[in-house]
Amino acid sequence: MLAYLDHHATTPCDERVLAAMAPWWHQLFANPASRLYRPALEAAAAVEIARGQVADALGMPAGAVIFCSGATEANNLALKGVAEAALERGERRRGLITVATEHRAVLDPLAWLHRHGLPLTVLPVQSDGLLDLQRLADAIGPDTLLVSVMAANNEIGVLQDLAAIGQLCRRHGVLFHCDGAQAVGHIPLAMADLNIDLLSLSGHKLYGPKGCGALLRREGVALAPQQHGGSQEGGLRAGTLAVPLLVGLGAAVELALADQGERSARLTTLRDRLWDGLQRLGGIQLNGHPSQRLGHNLNVSVDGVDGARLHRLLRSELAVSSGSACSQGSPSQVLAALGRSRQQAAASIRFGLGRDSSGADIDRALAAVAAAVAELRHPA
Ligand SMILES: Cc1ncc(COP(=O)(O)O)c(C=O)c1O
């Protein structure tokens, strides 16, 4: 069995979530939109319970939740939906601002909008992965429509200063979208306190099922639907609701919030032990801010070794990543944005600890990296 330390790519679906989902596949299979008979009304009620669970987690009313297939779709709906709604009402503000270390599920829809004529600014980050707030303040102008900054980075775990970004956006009358895929269920996030107007989340990043997620929207934020063909989700996201997945998402969010504090403290201790052990090998660079990061994340570059060979040696022992699972093979744009060379980025290891991670996993990771580094640095 591999030691699975890739919880930023995905998390296992919690068994309690599986149990909550079970009846909704077969026994209670009715379509929640078929409102004329009891089983359908029960399915609709189950979806509304899940909606409440997701909304509560972010301190929002249930009406803020738009269910969809995951954070990629939520980001597309937020970014393209805001832009289209603004264009439709002849809004003067059209400018979009984001950060170089965002996930492609934000960068690509923004690049698409840019190709269709909307001005786009992609801000650099500092060498620790944090956004320079003065740069953001300077970039915001009278034409700025929206700023999109993620809560927690999927590669380096860096936590941006959402409160300061939200305040800045509010002061300038600019919408603030936040990709919370790696943060919801892992750190406390109160949307209203942080002045976040739109927030994306994903089920499979918080011990829920794959294929579900949500966009949360502050009341009054104009959004044009990006998927047409039905009146579900207030006409903002057409398509039959995936009742079992949404029941699972609600349960997963509730469970994640229940052990969030304890889990984060425990995983931070394990992560720090991993970092201490790795540093003893020498020639290991930390990627990202040392403390303003997720407690279950560690990202390092190993000096003087070939990245492909390093990961070939590790893969029989460890499930870890050298970058975003979604960027498949291309060098990490996140590590490049921190100033790492291609070689350093390739020889990087992203560790993502999770609910089931143990001290034994950390020992195994340390032994595997030590053996691989010794073999590559001092071949027999
Ligand atoms: C920050 C971030 N945003 C968006 C996504 C995409 O999420 P989903 O798989 O739910 O579409 C991911 C997944 O890797 C992510 O880490």
mmCIF file of C-alpha atoms in Angstrom, residues 40-223:
data_model
loop_
_atom_site.group_PDB
_atom_site.id
_atom_site.type_symbol
_atom_site.label_atom_id
_atom_site.label_comp_id
_atom_site.label_asym_id
_atom_site.label_seq_id
_atom_site.Cartn_x
_atom_site.Cartn_y
_atom_site.Cartn_z
ATOM 1 C CA ALA A 40 -39.914 13.649 -5.426
ATOM 2 C CA LEU A 41 -40.797 16.047 -2.629
ATOM 3 C CA GLU A 42 -38.599 13.989 -0.282
ATOM 4 C CA ALA A 43 -35.709 14.243 -2.734
ATOM 5 C CA ALA A 44 -36.274 18.011 -2.995
ATOM 6 C CA ALA A 45 -36.298 18.249 0.803
ATOM 7 C CA ALA A 46 -33.002 16.308 0.990
ATOM 8 C CA VAL A 47 -31.421 18.763 -1.455
ATOM 9 C CA GLU A 48 -32.635 21.673 0.678
ATOM 10 C CA ILE A 49 -31.093 20.120 3.805
ATOM 11 C CA ALA A 50 -27.780 19.840 1.926
ATOM 12 C CA ARG A 51 -28.140 23.441 0.759
ATOM 13 C CA GLY A 52 -28.556 24.544 4.360
ATOM 14 C CA GLN A 53 -25.506 22.533 5.463
ATOM 15 C CA VAL A 54 -23.317 24.136 2.779
ATOM 16 C CA ALA A 55 -24.674 27.637 3.419
ATOM 17 C CA ASP A 56 -24.195 27.331 7.209
ATOM 18 C CA ALA A 57 -20.560 26.365 6.745
ATOM 19 C CA LEU A 58 -19.877 29.672 5.032
ATOM 20 C CA GLY A 59 -22.191 31.728 7.252
ATOM 21 C CA MET A 60 -24.582 32.422 4.368
ATOM 22 C CA PRO A 61 -28.344 32.024 3.823
ATOM 23 C CA ALA A 62 -29.443 28.863 1.985
ATOM 24 C CA GLY A 63 -30.477 30.963 -1.030
ATOM 25 C CA ALA A 64 -26.820 31.827 -1.659
ATOM 26 C CA VAL A 65 -25.985 28.265 -2.760
ATOM 27 C CA ILE A 66 -25.980 27.283 -6.446
ATOM 28 C CA PHE A 67 -25.197 23.579 -6.720
ATOM 29 C CA CYS A 68 -23.057 22.425 -9.645
ATOM 30 C CA SER A 69 -20.522 19.758 -10.631
ATOM 31 C CA GLY A 70 -17.447 21.079 -8.824
ATOM 32 C CA ALA A 71 -15.140 24.023 -8.386
ATOM 33 C CA THR A 72 -14.200 24.186 -12.085
ATOM 34 C CA GLU A 73 -17.825 24.743 -13.020
ATOM 35 C CA ALA A 74 -18.396 27.098 -10.076
ATOM 36 C CA ASN A 75 -15.431 29.236 -11.174
ATOM 37 C CA ASN A 76 -16.666 29.316 -14.782
ATOM 38 C CA LEU A 77 -20.156 30.291 -13.644
ATOM 39 C CA ALA A 78 -18.836 33.012 -11.342
ATOM 40 C CA LEU A 79 -16.387 34.587 -13.773
ATOM 41 C CA LYS A 80 -18.244 34.271 -17.067
ATOM 42 C CA GLY A 81 -21.603 34.799 -15.345
ATOM 43 C CA VAL A 82 -20.537 38.112 -13.775
ATOM 44 C CA ALA A 83 -18.905 39.304 -17.006
ATOM 45 C CA GLU A 84 -21.907 38.426 -19.159
ATOM 46 C CA ALA A 85 -24.364 40.029 -16.737
ATOM 47 C CA ALA A 86 -22.243 43.208 -16.672
ATOM 48 C CA LEU A 87 -22.037 43.364 -20.469
ATOM 49 C CA GLU A 88 -25.787 42.770 -20.787
ATOM 50 C CA ARG A 89 -26.635 45.728 -18.583
ATOM 51 C CA GLY A 90 -24.109 47.974 -20.367
ATOM 52 C CA GLU A 91 -21.859 48.210 -17.315
ATOM 53 C CA ARG A 92 -18.867 50.541 -17.754
ATOM 54 C CA ARG A 93 -16.708 48.331 -15.517
ATOM 55 C CA ARG A 94 -15.206 45.447 -17.519
ATOM 56 C CA GLY A 95 -11.722 44.920 -16.077
ATOM 57 C CA LEU A 96 -10.764 41.595 -14.479
ATOM 58 C CA ILE A 97 -7.865 41.092 -12.064
ATOM 59 C CA THR A 98 -6.334 37.845 -10.835
ATOM 60 C CA VAL A 99 -3.053 36.372 -9.629
ATOM 61 C CA ALA A 100 -0.454 34.247 -11.455
ATOM 62 C CA THR A 101 -0.710 31.392 -8.931
ATOM 63 C CA GLU A 102 -4.441 30.750 -9.386
ATOM 64 C CA HIS A 103 -5.689 27.336 -10.483
ATOM 65 C CA ARG A 104 -6.300 26.885 -14.203
ATOM 66 C CA ALA A 105 -10.013 26.668 -13.412
ATOM 67 C CA VAL A 106 -9.765 30.429 -12.779
ATOM 68 C CA LEU A 107 -6.969 31.424 -15.181
ATOM 69 C CA ASP A 108 -8.488 29.692 -18.218
ATOM 70 C CA PRO A 109 -12.020 31.163 -17.993
ATOM 71 C CA LEU A 110 -10.457 34.593 -17.429
ATOM 72 C CA ALA A 111 -8.175 34.108 -20.444
ATOM 73 C CA TRP A 112 -11.288 33.133 -22.449
ATOM 74 C CA LEU A 113 -13.031 36.349 -21.371
ATOM 75 C CA HIS A 114 -9.903 38.299 -22.283
ATOM 76 C CA ARG A 115 -9.910 36.753 -25.776
ATOM 77 C CA HIS A 116 -13.491 37.987 -26.048
ATOM 78 C CA GLY A 117 -12.471 41.559 -25.329
ATOM 79 C CA LEU A 118 -12.399 42.066 -21.544
ATOM 80 C CA PRO A 119 -9.255 43.644 -20.087
ATOM 81 C CA LEU A 120 -7.354 41.211 -17.823
ATOM 82 C CA THR A 121 -4.539 41.874 -15.351
ATOM 83 C CA VAL A 122 -2.639 38.889 -13.927
ATOM 84 C CA LEU A 123 -0.654 40.056 -10.910
ATOM 85 C CA PRO A 124 2.630 38.427 -9.887
ATOM 86 C CA VAL A 125 3.194 37.114 -6.358
ATOM 87 C CA GLN A 126 6.110 37.671 -3.998
ATOM 88 C CA SER A 127 8.710 34.906 -3.610
ATOM 89 C CA ASP A 128 6.695 33.506 -0.649
ATOM 90 C CA GLY A 129 3.572 33.167 -2.813
ATOM 91 C CA LEU A 130 1.681 36.032 -1.182
ATOM 92 C CA LEU A 131 0.052 38.767 -3.199
ATOM 93 C CA ASP A 132 1.491 42.252 -2.607
ATOM 94 C CA LEU A 133 -1.626 44.170 -1.539
ATOM 95 C CA GLN A 134 -0.207 47.492 -2.731
ATOM 96 C CA ARG A 135 0.129 46.012 -6.222
ATOM 97 C CA LEU A 136 -3.490 44.947 -6.072
ATOM 98 C CA ALA A 137 -4.567 48.405 -4.875
ATOM 99 C CA ASP A 138 -2.604 49.983 -7.740
ATOM 100 C CA ALA A 139 -4.167 47.625 -10.289
ATOM 101 C CA ILE A 140 -7.762 48.391 -9.260
ATOM 102 C CA GLY A 141 -9.176 51.251 -11.300
ATOM 103 C CA PRO A 142 -12.554 52.810 -12.092
ATOM 104 C CA ASP A 143 -13.050 50.203 -14.852
ATOM 105 C CA THR A 144 -12.399 47.154 -12.635
ATOM 106 C CA LEU A 145 -15.355 44.795 -12.459
ATOM 107 C CA LEU A 146 -14.020 41.816 -10.520
ATOM 108 C CA VAL A 147 -11.007 40.526 -8.582
ATOM 109 C CA SER A 148 -10.483 36.766 -8.282
ATOM 110 C CA VAL A 149 -8.058 35.504 -5.625
ATOM 111 C CA MET A 150 -8.055 31.971 -4.199
ATOM 112 C CA ALA A 151 -8.216 31.296 -0.458
ATOM 113 C CA ALA A 152 -5.588 28.520 -0.276
ATOM 114 C CA ASN A 153 -3.214 27.542 -3.039
ATOM 115 C CA ASN A 154 -3.527 23.980 -4.336
ATOM 116 C CA GLU A 155 0.235 23.502 -4.717
ATOM 117 C CA ILE A 156 1.948 25.516 -2.008
ATOM 118 C CA GLY A 157 -0.971 25.878 0.413
ATOM 119 C CA VAL A 158 -0.363 29.621 0.817
ATOM 120 C CA LEU A 159 -3.272 31.497 2.401
ATOM 121 C CA GLN A 160 -3.903 34.903 0.879
ATOM 122 C CA ASP A 161 -5.041 37.776 3.110
ATOM 123 C CA LEU A 162 -8.703 37.523 2.146
ATOM 124 C CA ALA A 163 -9.868 40.066 4.731
ATOM 125 C CA ALA A 164 -7.593 42.785 3.320
ATOM 126 C CA ILE A 165 -8.422 41.868 -0.291
ATOM 127 C CA GLY A 166 -12.143 41.896 0.490
ATOM 128 C CA GLN A 167 -11.929 45.296 2.161
ATOM 129 C CA LEU A 168 -10.048 46.723 -0.791
ATOM 130 C CA CYS A 169 -12.617 45.367 -3.248
ATOM 131 C CA ARG A 170 -15.541 46.645 -1.186
ATOM 132 C CA ARG A 171 -13.979 50.119 -0.878
ATOM 133 C CA HIS A 172 -13.682 50.338 -4.677
ATOM 134 C CA GLY A 173 -17.068 48.790 -5.488
ATOM 135 C CA VAL A 174 -15.382 45.809 -7.149
ATOM 136 C CA LEU A 175 -16.742 42.245 -6.946
ATOM 137 C CA PHE A 176 -14.552 39.726 -5.107
ATOM 138 C CA HIS A 177 -14.581 36.102 -6.271
ATOM 139 C CA CYS A 178 -12.666 33.543 -4.232
ATOM 140 C CA ASP A 179 -11.828 29.977 -5.292
ATOM 141 C CA GLY A 180 -12.227 28.181 -1.969
ATOM 142 C CA ALA A 181 -11.728 24.635 -3.307
ATOM 143 C CA GLN A 182 -8.690 23.937 -1.107
ATOM 144 C CA ALA A 183 -9.884 25.961 1.879
ATOM 145 C CA VAL A 184 -13.521 25.103 2.651
ATOM 146 C CA GLY A 185 -13.565 22.341 5.268
ATOM 147 C CA HIS A 186 -9.929 23.009 6.135
ATOM 148 C CA ILE A 187 -9.871 26.559 7.537
ATOM 149 C CA PRO A 188 -12.654 28.798 8.872
ATOM 150 C CA LEU A 189 -14.157 30.986 6.136
ATOM 151 C CA ALA A 190 -16.951 33.467 6.834
ATOM 152 C CA MET A 191 -17.904 34.892 3.455
ATOM 153 C CA ALA A 192 -19.685 38.018 4.664
ATOM 154 C CA ASP A 193 -16.976 39.011 7.182
ATOM 155 C CA LEU A 194 -14.379 38.704 4.428
ATOM 156 C CA ASN A 195 -16.484 40.695 1.925
ATOM 157 C CA ILE A 196 -16.433 37.779 -0.508
ATOM 158 C CA ASP A 197 -19.187 38.140 -3.118
ATOM 159 C CA LEU A 198 -18.753 34.779 -4.856
ATOM 160 C CA LEU A 199 -17.105 31.639 -3.489
ATOM 161 C CA SER A 200 -16.446 28.309 -5.250
ATOM 162 C CA LEU A 201 -16.097 24.972 -3.482
ATOM 163 C CA SER A 202 -15.704 21.327 -4.402
ATOM 164 C CA GLY A 203 -17.030 18.119 -2.783
ATOM 165 C CA HIS A 204 -14.052 15.873 -3.418
ATOM 166 C CA LYS A 205 -11.543 18.186 -1.739
ATOM 167 C CA LEU A 206 -13.306 17.850 1.634
ATOM 168 C CA TYR A 207 -13.940 14.091 1.949
ATOM 169 C CA GLY A 208 -17.111 14.242 -0.132
ATOM 170 C CA PRO A 209 -17.946 12.714 -3.525
ATOM 171 C CA LYS A 210 -16.464 13.752 -6.863
ATOM 172 C CA GLY A 211 -18.693 15.540 -9.372
ATOM 173 C CA CYS A 212 -20.368 18.003 -7.019
ATOM 174 C CA GLY A 213 -19.672 21.471 -5.734
ATOM 175 C CA ALA A 214 -21.251 24.840 -5.303
ATOM 176 C CA LEU A 215 -20.977 28.508 -6.043
ATOM 177 C CA LEU A 216 -22.103 30.729 -3.187
ATOM 178 C CA ARG A 217 -23.326 34.152 -4.191
ATOM 179 C CA ARG A 218 -24.005 37.196 -2.050
ATOM 180 C CA GLU A 219 -27.533 38.521 -2.562
ATOM 181 C CA GLY A 220 -27.741 41.095 -5.322
ATOM 182 C CA VAL A 221 -24.676 39.961 -7.312
ATOM 183 C CA ALA A 222 -25.872 39.761 -10.929
ATOM 184 C CA LEU A 223 -24.997 36.493 -12.633
#
